[in-house]
Amino acid sequence: MASPTAIIVGASSGIGEALARSLAGSGWRVGLAARRLDRLEALAEELGGGARAKRIDLRQVDEARLALASLIEDLGAVDLVILSSGVGEPNPHMSWASEKTP
């Protein structure tokens, strides 16, 4: 029986990356998608097991649709899709977070 397969959009960091590591560690094949291809490729190499990486920018709907279709074609049947992408926007109320401390 083939291993289950998941696509994780937003897998280059944070929750998406953690989910990718967890699923791969449990024997899942993973498709990794996000805007930062360099991070995805490094993660795919680390995870092994046929992990695939594809750059996807969800702000570009037609481009994202084609990239997801290509990832699905590479992986074959997909059992689970996780949408974990997000965009961090500057917040003036948290300007202290970007300040450097001595």
PDB file of C-alpha atoms in Angstrom:
ATOM      1  CA  MET A   1       0.000   0.000   0.000  1.00  0.00           C
ATOM      2  CA  ALA A   2       1.307   3.456  -0.935  1.00  0.00           C
ATOM      3  CA  SER A   3       2.122   6.018   1.729  1.00  0.00           C
ATOM      4  CA  PRO A   4      -0.478   8.734   2.239  1.00  0.00           C
ATOM      5  CA  THR A   5       0.339  12.036   0.569  1.00  0.00           C
ATOM      6  CA  ALA A   6      -0.218  15.609   1.737  1.00  0.00           C
ATOM      7  CA  ILE A   7       0.309  19.013   0.157  1.00  0.00           C
ATOM      8  CA  ILE A   8       1.157  21.783   2.588  1.00  0.00           C
ATOM      9  CA  VAL A   9       0.821  25.355   1.345  1.00  0.00           C
ATOM     10  CA  GLY A  10       2.869  27.612   3.586  1.00  0.00           C
ATOM     11  CA  ALA A  11       5.489  24.970   4.328  1.00  0.00           C
ATOM     12  CA  SER A  12       8.551  27.210   4.244  1.00  0.00           C
ATOM     13  CA  SER A  13       8.291  28.175   7.929  1.00  0.00           C
ATOM     14  CA  GLY A  14       6.178  28.173  11.073  1.00  0.00           C
ATOM     15  CA  ILE A  15       3.217  25.849  11.460  1.00  0.00           C
ATOM     16  CA  GLY A  16       3.394  24.641   7.846  1.00  0.00           C
ATOM     17  CA  GLU A  17       7.025  23.595   8.213  1.00  0.00           C
ATOM     18  CA  ALA A  18       6.292  21.865  11.523  1.00  0.00           C
ATOM     19  CA  LEU A  19       3.382  19.973   9.959  1.00  0.00           C
ATOM     20  CA  ALA A  20       5.573  18.894   7.061  1.00  0.00           C
ATOM     21  CA  ARG A  21       8.207  17.553   9.457  1.00  0.00           C
ATOM     22  CA  SER A  22       5.593  15.745  11.534  1.00  0.00           C
ATOM     23  CA  LEU A  23       3.831  14.138   8.575  1.00  0.00           C
ATOM     24  CA  ALA A  24       7.090  13.119   6.890  1.00  0.00           C
ATOM     25  CA  GLY A  25       8.278  11.663  10.193  1.00  0.00           C
ATOM     26  CA  SER A  26       5.098   9.568  10.287  1.00  0.00           C
ATOM     27  CA  GLY A  27       5.685   8.120   6.837  1.00  0.00           C
ATOM     28  CA  TRP A  28       3.672  10.567   4.719  1.00  0.00           C
ATOM     29  CA  ARG A  29       4.905  11.830   1.364  1.00  0.00           C
ATOM     30  CA  VAL A  30       4.736  15.615   1.322  1.00  0.00           C
ATOM     31  CA  GLY A  31       4.379  18.296  -1.291  1.00  0.00           C
ATOM     32  CA  LEU A  32       5.791  21.556   0.003  1.00  0.00           C
ATOM     33  CA  ALA A  33       4.474  24.824  -1.382  1.00  0.00           C
ATOM     34  CA  ALA A  34       5.206  28.469  -0.544  1.00  0.00           C
ATOM     35  CA  ARG A  35       6.824  31.575  -2.001  1.00  0.00           C
ATOM     36  CA  ARG A  36      10.342  30.918  -0.637  1.00  0.00           C
ATOM     37  CA  LEU A  37      11.588  28.156  -2.919  1.00  0.00           C
ATOM     38  CA  ASP A  38      15.076  28.061  -1.398  1.00  0.00           C
ATOM     39  CA  ARG A  39      13.653  27.155   2.017  1.00  0.00           C
ATOM     40  CA  LEU A  40      11.273  24.599   0.498  1.00  0.00           C
ATOM     41  CA  GLU A  41      14.056  22.878  -1.434  1.00  0.00           C
ATOM     42  CA  ALA A  42      16.244  22.687   1.688  1.00  0.00           C
ATOM     43  CA  LEU A  43      13.340  21.209   3.664  1.00  0.00           C
ATOM     44  CA  ALA A  44      12.507  18.720   0.893  1.00  0.00           C
ATOM     45  CA  GLU A  45      16.124  17.557   0.812  1.00  0.00           C
ATOM     46  CA  GLU A  46      16.170  17.197   4.591  1.00  0.00           C
ATOM     47  CA  LEU A  47      12.882  15.255   4.662  1.00  0.00           C
ATOM     48  CA  GLY A  48      13.741  12.958   1.750  1.00  0.00           C
ATOM     49  CA  GLY A  49      11.169  10.279   1.002  1.00  0.00           C
ATOM     50  CA  GLY A  50      10.064  11.842  -2.229  1.00  0.00           C
ATOM     51  CA  ALA A  51       9.209  15.262  -0.768  1.00  0.00           C
ATOM     52  CA  ARG A  52       8.545  17.735  -3.551  1.00  0.00           C
ATOM     53  CA  ALA A  53       8.894  21.512  -3.453  1.00  0.00           C
ATOM     54  CA  LYS A  54       7.049  24.011  -5.618  1.00  0.00           C
ATOM     55  CA  ARG A  55       7.013  27.804  -5.466  1.00  0.00           C
ATOM     56  CA  ILE A  56       3.458  29.071  -5.099  1.00  0.00           C
ATOM     57  CA  ASP A  57       2.326  32.650  -4.608  1.00  0.00           C
ATOM     58  CA  LEU A  58      -1.346  32.602  -3.663  1.00  0.00           C
ATOM     59  CA  ARG A  59      -1.658  36.282  -4.575  1.00  0.00           C
ATOM     60  CA  GLN A  60      -1.297  35.213  -8.223  1.00  0.00           C
ATOM     61  CA  VAL A  61      -4.375  33.015  -8.615  1.00  0.00           C
ATOM     62  CA  ASP A  62      -3.745  31.654 -12.118  1.00  0.00           C
ATOM     63  CA  GLU A  63      -0.070  31.008 -11.373  1.00  0.00           C
ATOM     64  CA  ALA A  64      -0.972  29.305  -8.074  1.00  0.00           C
ATOM     65  CA  ARG A  65      -3.530  27.094  -9.811  1.00  0.00           C
ATOM     66  CA  LEU A  66      -0.947  25.928 -12.366  1.00  0.00           C
ATOM     67  CA  ALA A  67       1.721  25.367  -9.703  1.00  0.00           C
ATOM     68  CA  LEU A  68      -0.652  23.296  -7.556  1.00  0.00           C
ATOM     69  CA  ALA A  69      -1.711  21.242 -10.581  1.00  0.00           C
ATOM     70  CA  SER A  70       1.962  20.580 -11.348  1.00  0.00           C
ATOM     71  CA  LEU A  71       2.631  19.521  -7.748  1.00  0.00           C
ATOM     72  CA  ILE A  72      -0.362  17.164  -7.793  1.00  0.00           C
ATOM     73  CA  GLU A  73       0.861  15.696 -11.077  1.00  0.00           C
ATOM     74  CA  ASP A  74       4.303  15.077  -9.517  1.00  0.00           C
ATOM     75  CA  LEU A  75       2.853  13.443  -6.397  1.00  0.00           C
ATOM     76  CA  GLY A  76      -0.058  11.487  -7.840  1.00  0.00           C
ATOM     77  CA  ALA A  77      -3.081  10.974  -5.606  1.00  0.00           C
ATOM     78  CA  VAL A  78      -3.271  13.446  -2.729  1.00  0.00           C
ATOM     79  CA  ASP A  79      -4.977  12.493   0.539  1.00  0.00           C
ATOM     80  CA  LEU A  80      -4.714  15.776   2.436  1.00  0.00           C
ATOM     81  CA  VAL A  81      -4.261  19.468   1.608  1.00  0.00           C
ATOM     82  CA  ILE A  82      -3.263  21.888   4.355  1.00  0.00           C
ATOM     83  CA  LEU A  83      -3.491  25.632   3.758  1.00  0.00           C
ATOM     84  CA  SER A  84      -1.153  27.169   6.310  1.00  0.00           C
ATOM     85  CA  SER A  85       0.132  30.220   4.477  1.00  0.00           C
ATOM     86  CA  GLY A  86       0.022  33.696   5.889  1.00  0.00           C
ATOM     87  CA  VAL A  87       1.443  37.128   5.375  1.00  0.00           C
ATOM     88  CA  GLY A  88       3.007  39.140   8.134  1.00  0.00           C
ATOM     89  CA  GLU A  89       2.042  42.789   7.848  1.00  0.00           C
ATOM     90  CA  PRO A  90       3.855  45.585   9.666  1.00  0.00           C
ATOM     91  CA  ASN A  91       1.984  46.625  12.788  1.00  0.00           C
ATOM     92  CA  PRO A  92       2.678  50.106  14.202  1.00  0.00           C
ATOM     93  CA  HIS A  93       1.580  48.927  17.644  1.00  0.00           C
ATOM     94  CA  MET A  94       4.390  46.389  17.672  1.00  0.00           C
ATOM     95  CA  SER A  95       7.195  48.561  16.335  1.00  0.00           C
ATOM     96  CA  TRP A  96       9.274  47.515  19.335  1.00  0.00           C
ATOM     97  CA  ALA A  97       9.455  44.004  17.885  1.00  0.00           C
ATOM     98  CA  SER A  98      11.674  45.132  15.031  1.00  0.00           C
ATOM     99  CA  GLU A  99      13.914  47.402  17.099  1.00  0.00           C
ATOM    100  CA  LYS A 100      17.405  46.180  17.825  1.00  0.00           C
ATOM    101  CA  THR A 101      18.483  45.934  21.407  1.00  0.00           C
ATOM    102  CA  PRO A 102      22.039  46.789  22.498  1.00  0.00           C
TER     103      PRO A 102
END
